[in-house]
PDB file of C-alpha atoms and ligand atoms in Angstrom:
ATOM      1  CA  UNK A   1      45.279 -47.111 -65.904  1.00  0.00           C
ATOM      2  CA  UNK A   2      43.943 -44.128 -63.941  1.00  0.00           C
ATOM      3  CA  UNK A   3      40.352 -45.314 -64.218  1.00  0.00           C
ATOM      4  CA  UNK A   4      39.075 -42.985 -61.530  1.00  0.00           C
ATOM      5  CA  UNK A   5      40.013 -39.853 -63.504  1.00  0.00           C
ATOM      6  CA  UNK A   6      39.497 -41.182 -67.016  1.00  0.00           C
ATOM      7  CA  UNK A   7      37.478 -38.665 -68.963  1.00  0.00           C
ATOM      8  CA  UNK A   8      35.732 -38.476 -72.306  1.00  0.00           C
ATOM      9  CA  UNK A   9      36.035 -35.260 -74.279  1.00  0.00           C
ATOM     10  CA  UNK A  10      32.884 -34.294 -76.175  1.00  0.00           C
ATOM     11  CA  UNK A  11      33.857 -31.698 -78.794  1.00  0.00           C
ATOM     12  CA  UNK A  12      31.059 -29.180 -79.323  1.00  0.00           C
ATOM     13  CA  UNK A  13      30.452 -28.544 -82.998  1.00  0.00           C
ATOM     14  CA  UNK A  14      28.958 -25.165 -82.080  1.00  0.00           C
ATOM     15  CA  UNK A  15      32.534 -23.882 -82.307  1.00  0.00           C
ATOM     16  CA  UNK A  16      33.220 -25.560 -85.659  1.00  0.00           C
ATOM     17  CA  UNK A  17      32.799 -24.102 -89.141  1.00  0.00           C
ATOM     18  CA  UNK A  18      29.108 -24.765 -89.898  1.00  0.00           C
ATOM     19  CA  UNK A  19      29.987 -24.852 -93.596  1.00  0.00           C
ATOM     20  CA  UNK A  20      32.293 -27.805 -92.997  1.00  0.00           C
ATOM     21  CA  UNK A  21      30.704 -29.842 -90.236  1.00  0.00           C
ATOM     22  CA  UNK A  22      31.554 -33.197 -91.777  1.00  0.00           C
ATOM     23  CA  UNK A  23      35.252 -32.365 -91.840  1.00  0.00           C
ATOM     24  CA  UNK A  24      35.057 -30.986 -88.292  1.00  0.00           C
ATOM     25  CA  UNK A  25      33.635 -34.339 -87.179  1.00  0.00           C
ATOM     26  CA  UNK A  26      36.455 -36.086 -89.017  1.00  0.00           C
ATOM     27  CA  UNK A  27      39.086 -33.895 -87.365  1.00  0.00           C
ATOM     28  CA  UNK A  28      38.334 -35.243 -83.890  1.00  0.00           C
ATOM     29  CA  UNK A  29      37.332 -38.820 -84.749  1.00  0.00           C
ATOM     30  CA  UNK A  30      40.800 -40.244 -84.034  1.00  0.00           C
ATOM     31  CA  UNK A  31      40.815 -38.752 -80.511  1.00  0.00           C
ATOM     32  CA  UNK A  32      37.263 -39.270 -79.215  1.00  0.00           C
ATOM     33  CA  UNK A  33      34.114 -41.149 -80.165  1.00  0.00           C
ATOM     34  CA  UNK A  34      31.816 -38.362 -78.916  1.00  0.00           C
ATOM     35  CA  UNK A  35      30.423 -35.245 -80.584  1.00  0.00           C
ATOM     36  CA  UNK A  36      28.401 -32.686 -78.634  1.00  0.00           C
ATOM     37  CA  UNK A  37      25.573 -31.167 -80.654  1.00  0.00           C
ATOM     38  CA  UNK A  38      24.166 -27.905 -79.283  1.00  0.00           C
ATOM     39  CA  UNK A  39      20.552 -27.404 -80.249  1.00  0.00           C
ATOM     40  CA  UNK A  40      19.096 -23.950 -79.544  1.00  0.00           C
ATOM     41  CA  UNK A  41      15.585 -22.718 -80.302  1.00  0.00           C
ATOM     42  CA  UNK A  42      15.840 -18.948 -79.782  1.00  0.00           C
ATOM     43  CA  UNK A  43      13.350 -19.326 -76.929  1.00  0.00           C
ATOM     44  CA  UNK A  44      14.861 -21.317 -74.081  1.00  0.00           C
ATOM     45  CA  UNK A  45      18.132 -19.569 -74.940  1.00  0.00           C
ATOM     46  CA  UNK A  46      18.670 -16.343 -76.899  1.00  0.00           C
ATOM     47  CA  UNK A  47      20.338 -18.015 -79.880  1.00  0.00           C
ATOM     48  CA  UNK A  48      19.404 -20.383 -82.718  1.00  0.00           C
ATOM     49  CA  UNK A  49      21.763 -23.104 -83.844  1.00  0.00           C
ATOM     50  CA  UNK A  50      20.946 -26.407 -85.498  1.00  0.00           C
ATOM     51  CA  UNK A  51      18.109 -28.913 -85.692  1.00  0.00           C
ATOM     52  CA  UNK A  52      17.277 -32.452 -86.845  1.00  0.00           C
ATOM     53  CA  UNK A  53      18.058 -31.928 -90.576  1.00  0.00           C
ATOM     54  CA  UNK A  54      21.646 -30.971 -89.763  1.00  0.00           C
ATOM     55  CA  UNK A  55      22.001 -33.938 -87.405  1.00  0.00           C
ATOM     56  CA  UNK A  56      20.695 -36.224 -90.167  1.00  0.00           C
ATOM     57  CA  UNK A  57      23.186 -34.823 -92.677  1.00  0.00           C
ATOM     58  CA  UNK A  58      26.086 -35.114 -90.261  1.00  0.00           C
ATOM     59  CA  UNK A  59      25.083 -38.679 -89.431  1.00  0.00           C
ATOM     60  CA  UNK A  60      25.844 -39.654 -93.027  1.00  0.00           C
ATOM     61  CA  UNK A  61      29.458 -38.613 -92.443  1.00  0.00           C
ATOM     62  CA  UNK A  62      30.079 -39.666 -88.865  1.00  0.00           C
ATOM     63  CA  UNK A  63      29.663 -42.745 -86.707  1.00  0.00           C
ATOM     64  CA  UNK A  64      30.298 -40.756 -83.512  1.00  0.00           C
ATOM     65  CA  UNK A  65      28.134 -40.822 -80.413  1.00  0.00           C
ATOM     66  CA  UNK A  66      25.942 -37.751 -80.981  1.00  0.00           C
ATOM     67  CA  UNK A  67      25.428 -36.189 -77.552  1.00  0.00           C
ATOM     68  CA  UNK A  68      22.573 -33.822 -78.366  1.00  0.00           C
ATOM     69  CA  UNK A  69      22.124 -30.998 -75.874  1.00  0.00           C
ATOM     70  CA  UNK A  70      18.602 -29.697 -76.322  1.00  0.00           C
ATOM     71  CA  UNK A  71      18.398 -26.085 -75.159  1.00  0.00           C
ATOM     72  CA  UNK A  72      14.794 -25.899 -76.268  1.00  0.00           C
ATOM     73  CA  UNK A  73      11.473 -25.135 -74.600  1.00  0.00           C
ATOM     74  CA  UNK A  74       9.496 -27.949 -76.210  1.00  0.00           C
ATOM     75  CA  UNK A  75      11.631 -31.084 -76.173  1.00  0.00           C
ATOM     76  CA  UNK A  76       8.600 -33.407 -76.341  1.00  0.00           C
ATOM     77  CA  UNK A  77       7.834 -32.110 -79.796  1.00  0.00           C
ATOM     78  CA  UNK A  78      11.308 -32.790 -81.173  1.00  0.00           C
ATOM     79  CA  UNK A  79      12.528 -36.009 -79.558  1.00  0.00           C
ATOM     80  CA  UNK A  80      11.273 -38.203 -82.350  1.00  0.00           C
ATOM     81  CA  UNK A  81      12.767 -36.057 -85.153  1.00  0.00           C
ATOM     82  CA  UNK A  82      16.117 -36.169 -83.334  1.00  0.00           C
ATOM     83  CA  UNK A  83      15.880 -39.933 -82.893  1.00  0.00           C
ATOM     84  CA  UNK A  84      15.099 -40.360 -86.594  1.00  0.00           C
ATOM     85  CA  UNK A  85      17.958 -38.025 -87.525  1.00  0.00           C
ATOM     86  CA  UNK A  86      20.454 -40.269 -85.745  1.00  0.00           C
ATOM     87  CA  UNK A  87      20.920 -38.709 -82.315  1.00  0.00           C
ATOM     88  CA  UNK A  88      22.565 -41.117 -79.855  1.00  0.00           C
ATOM     89  CA  UNK A  89      21.397 -39.371 -76.724  1.00  0.00           C
ATOM     90  CA  UNK A  90      19.331 -36.314 -75.901  1.00  0.00           C
ATOM     91  CA  UNK A  91      19.881 -34.116 -72.887  1.00  0.00           C
ATOM     92  CA  UNK A  92      16.983 -31.922 -71.840  1.00  0.00           C
ATOM     93  CA  UNK A  93      16.966 -29.082 -69.337  1.00  0.00           C
ATOM     94  CA  UNK A  94      15.221 -29.558 -66.009  1.00  0.00           C
ATOM     95  CA  UNK A  95      14.203 -25.863 -66.077  1.00  0.00           C
ATOM     96  CA  UNK A  96      11.839 -26.630 -68.982  1.00  0.00           C
ATOM     97  CA  UNK A  97       9.478 -28.728 -66.805  1.00  0.00           C
ATOM     98  CA  UNK A  98       7.453 -31.930 -67.423  1.00  0.00           C
ATOM     99  CA  UNK A  99      10.771 -33.657 -66.764  1.00  0.00           C
ATOM    100  CA  UNK A 100       9.505 -37.156 -65.972  1.00  0.00           C
ATOM    101  CA  UNK A 101       7.365 -37.208 -69.094  1.00  0.00           C
ATOM    102  CA  UNK A 102      10.250 -36.035 -71.307  1.00  0.00           C
ATOM    103  CA  UNK A 103      12.673 -38.596 -69.879  1.00  0.00           C
ATOM    104  CA  UNK A 104      10.155 -41.397 -70.425  1.00  0.00           C
ATOM    105  CA  UNK A 105       9.531 -40.285 -74.002  1.00  0.00           C
ATOM    106  CA  UNK A 106      13.270 -40.216 -74.785  1.00  0.00           C
ATOM    107  CA  UNK A 107      13.703 -43.676 -73.237  1.00  0.00           C
ATOM    108  CA  UNK A 108      10.795 -45.037 -75.280  1.00  0.00           C
ATOM    109  CA  UNK A 109      12.621 -43.909 -78.431  1.00  0.00           C
ATOM    110  CA  UNK A 110      15.708 -45.883 -77.321  1.00  0.00           C
ATOM    111  CA  UNK A 111      17.735 -42.714 -76.981  1.00  0.00           C
ATOM    112  CA  UNK A 112      20.332 -42.176 -74.279  1.00  0.00           C
ATOM    113  CA  UNK A 113      18.684 -39.972 -71.684  1.00  0.00           C
ATOM    114  CA  UNK A 114      20.364 -36.927 -70.184  1.00  0.00           C
ATOM    115  CA  UNK A 115      19.253 -34.158 -67.868  1.00  0.00           C
ATOM    116  CA  UNK A 116      20.904 -30.730 -67.705  1.00  0.00           C
ATOM    117  CA  UNK A 117      20.831 -27.950 -65.164  1.00  0.00           C
ATOM    118  CA  UNK A 118      21.822 -24.319 -65.430  1.00  0.00           C
ATOM    119  CA  UNK A 119      24.416 -22.678 -63.168  1.00  0.00           C
ATOM    120  CA  UNK A 120      21.722 -21.133 -60.955  1.00  0.00           C
ATOM    121  CA  UNK A 121      19.600 -24.286 -60.644  1.00  0.00           C
ATOM    122  CA  UNK A 122      20.284 -26.246 -57.447  1.00  0.00           C
ATOM    123  CA  UNK A 123      21.268 -29.903 -57.553  1.00  0.00           C
ATOM    124  CA  UNK A 124      18.051 -30.775 -55.684  1.00  0.00           C
ATOM    125  CA  UNK A 125      16.094 -30.040 -58.887  1.00  0.00           C
ATOM    126  CA  UNK A 126      17.611 -33.055 -60.665  1.00  0.00           C
ATOM    127  CA  UNK A 127      18.098 -35.370 -57.702  1.00  0.00           C
ATOM    128  CA  UNK A 128      14.691 -37.099 -57.992  1.00  0.00           C
ATOM    129  CA  UNK A 129      15.514 -38.180 -61.568  1.00  0.00           C
ATOM    130  CA  UNK A 130      19.019 -39.580 -61.045  1.00  0.00           C
ATOM    131  CA  UNK A 131      17.934 -43.210 -61.266  1.00  0.00           C
ATOM    132  CA  UNK A 132      16.146 -42.571 -64.575  1.00  0.00           C
ATOM    133  CA  UNK A 133      18.953 -40.997 -66.579  1.00  0.00           C
ATOM    134  CA  UNK A 134      22.210 -42.019 -68.264  1.00  0.00           C
ATOM    135  CA  UNK A 135      23.857 -38.631 -68.128  1.00  0.00           C
ATOM    136  CA  UNK A 136      23.733 -35.566 -65.893  1.00  0.00           C
ATOM    137  CA  UNK A 137      24.947 -32.331 -67.454  1.00  0.00           C
ATOM    138  CA  UNK A 138      26.025 -29.616 -65.048  1.00  0.00           C
ATOM    139  CA  UNK A 139      26.342 -26.355 -67.002  1.00  0.00           C
ATOM    140  CA  UNK A 140      29.432 -24.341 -66.140  1.00  0.00           C
ATOM    141  CA  UNK A 141      28.195 -21.331 -68.131  1.00  0.00           C
ATOM    142  CA  UNK A 142      24.695 -20.034 -68.857  1.00  0.00           C
ATOM    143  CA  UNK A 143      23.694 -21.790 -72.068  1.00  0.00           C
ATOM    144  CA  UNK A 144      23.282 -19.978 -75.359  1.00  0.00           C
ATOM    145  CA  UNK A 145      26.755 -19.194 -76.604  1.00  0.00           C
ATOM    146  CA  UNK A 146      30.168 -20.762 -76.973  1.00  0.00           C
ATOM    147  CA  UNK A 147      33.347 -19.081 -75.829  1.00  0.00           C
ATOM    148  CA  UNK A 148      32.128 -17.939 -72.410  1.00  0.00           C
ATOM    149  CA  UNK A 149      34.182 -17.986 -69.218  1.00  0.00           C
ATOM    150  CA  UNK A 150      34.021 -20.988 -66.910  1.00  0.00           C
ATOM    151  CA  UNK A 151      32.028 -20.386 -63.706  1.00  0.00           C
ATOM    152  CA  UNK A 152      34.124 -21.800 -60.875  1.00  0.00           C
ATOM    153  CA  UNK A 153      31.264 -21.282 -58.429  1.00  0.00           C
ATOM    154  CA  UNK A 154      29.575 -24.326 -60.007  1.00  0.00           C
ATOM    155  CA  UNK A 155      32.352 -26.703 -58.859  1.00  0.00           C
ATOM    156  CA  UNK A 156      30.701 -27.537 -55.506  1.00  0.00           C
ATOM    157  CA  UNK A 157      27.587 -28.631 -57.420  1.00  0.00           C
ATOM    158  CA  UNK A 158      29.702 -30.920 -59.610  1.00  0.00           C
ATOM    159  CA  UNK A 159      31.156 -32.463 -56.449  1.00  0.00           C
ATOM    160  CA  UNK A 160      27.663 -32.772 -54.949  1.00  0.00           C
ATOM    161  CA  UNK A 161      26.450 -34.593 -58.064  1.00  0.00           C
ATOM    162  CA  UNK A 162      29.510 -36.900 -58.024  1.00  0.00           C
ATOM    163  CA  UNK A 163      28.851 -37.784 -54.389  1.00  0.00           C
ATOM    164  CA  UNK A 164      25.173 -38.555 -55.024  1.00  0.00           C
ATOM    165  CA  UNK A 165      25.964 -40.707 -58.082  1.00  0.00           C
ATOM    166  CA  UNK A 166      28.618 -42.648 -56.145  1.00  0.00           C
ATOM    167  CA  UNK A 167      26.443 -42.994 -53.053  1.00  0.00           C
ATOM    168  CA  UNK A 168      23.608 -44.455 -55.119  1.00  0.00           C
ATOM    169  CA  UNK A 169      26.049 -46.568 -57.194  1.00  0.00           C
ATOM    170  CA  UNK A 170      24.277 -45.141 -60.218  1.00  0.00           C
ATOM    171  CA  UNK A 171      25.349 -45.662 -63.803  1.00  0.00           C
ATOM    172  CA  UNK A 172      25.177 -41.969 -64.678  1.00  0.00           C
ATOM    173  CA  UNK A 173      27.853 -40.109 -66.658  1.00  0.00           C
ATOM    174  CA  UNK A 174      28.604 -36.744 -65.101  1.00  0.00           C
ATOM    175  CA  UNK A 175      29.172 -34.138 -67.807  1.00  0.00           C
ATOM    176  CA  UNK A 176      30.122 -30.467 -67.674  1.00  0.00           C
ATOM    177  CA  UNK A 177      29.745 -27.890 -70.441  1.00  0.00           C
ATOM    178  CA  UNK A 178      31.056 -24.373 -70.877  1.00  0.00           C
ATOM    179  CA  UNK A 179      34.469 -22.754 -70.640  1.00  0.00           C
ATOM    180  CA  UNK A 180      36.404 -26.010 -70.541  1.00  0.00           C
ATOM    181  CA  UNK A 181      40.061 -25.604 -71.468  1.00  0.00           C
ATOM    182  CA  UNK A 182      43.317 -27.137 -70.276  1.00  0.00           C
ATOM    183  CA  UNK A 183      43.216 -25.329 -66.935  1.00  0.00           C
ATOM    184  CA  UNK A 184      39.539 -25.829 -66.083  1.00  0.00           C
ATOM    185  CA  UNK A 185      39.589 -29.485 -67.268  1.00  0.00           C
ATOM    186  CA  UNK A 186      41.651 -30.460 -64.228  1.00  0.00           C
ATOM    187  CA  UNK A 187      39.261 -28.592 -61.899  1.00  0.00           C
ATOM    188  CA  UNK A 188      36.094 -30.258 -63.181  1.00  0.00           C
ATOM    189  CA  UNK A 189      37.692 -33.709 -63.372  1.00  0.00           C
ATOM    190  CA  UNK A 190      38.944 -33.212 -59.825  1.00  0.00           C
ATOM    191  CA  UNK A 191      35.381 -32.392 -58.758  1.00  0.00           C
ATOM    192  CA  UNK A 192      34.133 -35.599 -60.371  1.00  0.00           C
ATOM    193  CA  UNK A 193      33.126 -34.810 -63.952  1.00  0.00           C
ATOM    194  CA  UNK A 194      33.866 -37.599 -66.439  1.00  0.00           C
ATOM    195  CA  UNK A 195      32.563 -36.173 -69.708  1.00  0.00           C
ATOM    196  CA  UNK A 196      33.917 -32.759 -70.642  1.00  0.00           C
ATOM    197  CA  UNK A 197      32.306 -30.738 -73.409  1.00  0.00           C
ATOM    198  CA  UNK A 198      34.724 -28.412 -75.160  1.00  0.00           C
ATOM    199  CA  UNK A 199      33.936 -26.183 -78.112  1.00  0.00           C
ATOM    200  CA  UNK A 200      36.403 -23.323 -78.496  1.00  0.00           C
ATOM    201  CA  UNK A 201      39.298 -25.229 -76.923  1.00  0.00           C
ATOM    202  CA  UNK A 202      38.963 -27.914 -79.607  1.00  0.00           C
ATOM    203  CA  UNK A 203      37.789 -26.274 -82.808  1.00  0.00           C
ATOM    204  CA  UNK A 204      39.730 -23.018 -82.502  1.00  0.00           C
ATOM    205  CA  UNK A 205      42.870 -25.156 -82.519  1.00  0.00           C
ATOM    206  CA  UNK A 206      44.585 -25.773 -85.852  1.00  0.00           C
ATOM    207  CA  UNK A 207      44.763 -29.471 -84.895  1.00  0.00           C
ATOM    208  CA  UNK A 208      41.492 -30.289 -83.110  1.00  0.00           C
ATOM    209  CA  UNK A 209      42.463 -33.929 -82.466  1.00  0.00           C
ATOM    210  CA  UNK A 210      45.575 -32.788 -80.607  1.00  0.00           C
ATOM    211  CA  UNK A 211      43.504 -30.329 -78.595  1.00  0.00           C
ATOM    212  CA  UNK A 212      41.240 -33.232 -77.541  1.00  0.00           C
ATOM    213  CA  UNK A 213      44.267 -35.252 -76.413  1.00  0.00           C
ATOM    214  CA  UNK A 214      45.693 -32.306 -74.488  1.00  0.00           C
ATOM    215  CA  UNK A 215      42.370 -31.881 -72.690  1.00  0.00           C
ATOM    216  CA  UNK A 216      42.358 -35.582 -71.794  1.00  0.00           C
ATOM    217  CA  UNK A 217      45.858 -35.242 -70.373  1.00  0.00           C
ATOM    218  CA  UNK A 218      45.010 -32.011 -68.576  1.00  0.00           C
ATOM    219  CA  UNK A 219      42.023 -33.678 -66.917  1.00  0.00           C
ATOM    220  CA  UNK A 220      44.388 -36.197 -65.338  1.00  0.00           C
ATOM    221  CA  UNK A 221      46.000 -33.298 -63.545  1.00  0.00           C
ATOM    222  CA  UNK A 222      49.307 -33.824 -65.365  1.00  0.00           C
ATOM    223  CA  UNK A 223      51.264 -31.122 -67.102  1.00  0.00           C
ATOM    224  CA  UNK A 224      51.214 -31.776 -70.852  1.00  0.00           C
ATOM    225  CA  UNK A 225      54.706 -32.257 -72.228  1.00  0.00           C
ATOM    226  CA  UNK A 226      56.115 -30.485 -75.227  1.00  0.00           C
ATOM    227  CA  UNK A 227      53.449 -27.745 -75.297  1.00  0.00           C
TER     228      UNK A 227
HETATM  229  C1  DX5 B 301      26.672 -23.380 -74.532  1.00  0.00           C
HETATM  230  C2  DX5 B 301      26.827 -24.746 -75.138  1.00  0.00           C
HETATM  231  C3  DX5 B 301      28.195 -25.300 -75.033  1.00  0.00           C
HETATM  232  C4  DX5 B 301      29.241 -24.520 -75.791  1.00  0.00           C
HETATM  233  C5  DX5 B 301      30.568 -24.769 -75.157  1.00  0.00           C
HETATM  234  O1  DX5 B 301      25.346 -23.013 -74.636  1.00  0.00           O
HETATM  235  O2  DX5 B 301      25.955 -25.645 -74.486  1.00  0.00           O
HETATM  236  O3  DX5 B 301      28.228 -26.652 -75.440  1.00  0.00           O
HETATM  237  O4  DX5 B 301      29.307 -24.873 -77.133  1.00  0.00           O
HETATM  238  O5  DX5 B 301      31.476 -23.935 -75.788  1.00  0.00           O
HETATM  239  P1  DX5 B 301      32.854 -23.536 -75.117  1.00  0.00           P
HETATM  240  O6  DX5 B 301      33.634 -24.782 -74.897  1.00  0.00           O
HETATM  241  O7  DX5 B 301      33.464 -22.627 -76.136  1.00  0.00           O
HETATM  242  O8  DX5 B 301      32.542 -22.829 -73.825  1.00  0.00           O
HETATM  243 ZN1   ZN B 302      26.192 -27.844 -74.861  1.00  0.00          ZN
END
């Protein structure tokens, strides 16, 4: 088994039909146990998406690992509602500030703890927190919208994060988010990412579960057979 390049695909429901989220979750359940939930507050990012009530509703239909990406300015205020709603992990942005306090609060709620950084935020901003998190999310687009183009200039930062995690022998999942498709999956996996968020590439496909499997194959650097 190619353990070194094994990746998890986290389908982003931002690209799914919001009127049919339960079926969207069902469409990928055979291919991955993760679901990426993009939470936007119209303040940290210029868009509004979903909040704890939607997570709670979806939880009644899905046993997936809910990887909640909080693109919000006041995470401290909403960690508990997300925990109660059934979030599995919460990932907060380092740009928001009070990072240590937020990570501690998420840990105290028994949530998985993730830290995200924007394309223009240097790796040094998250480095002090690496031994306190379960997941590091390196954004490969500026957050706020699905369907944007992958920013290849972020690849060196992914490699830098991989090297630091390996050097410290840390149990931190390295995740990337934004513009992941079958061609960019190989690039980010090659740079060291092991959890790949994909919205459009999964839910714009007529068979989302097959799209997930193709991304997994693509991340291995192989050419998918049979199209
Ligand atoms: C962007 C979100 C992403 C987005 C990814 O703000 O954090 O998770 O849904 O969408 P695609 O895969 O379409 O770039
Ligand atoms: Zn996201």
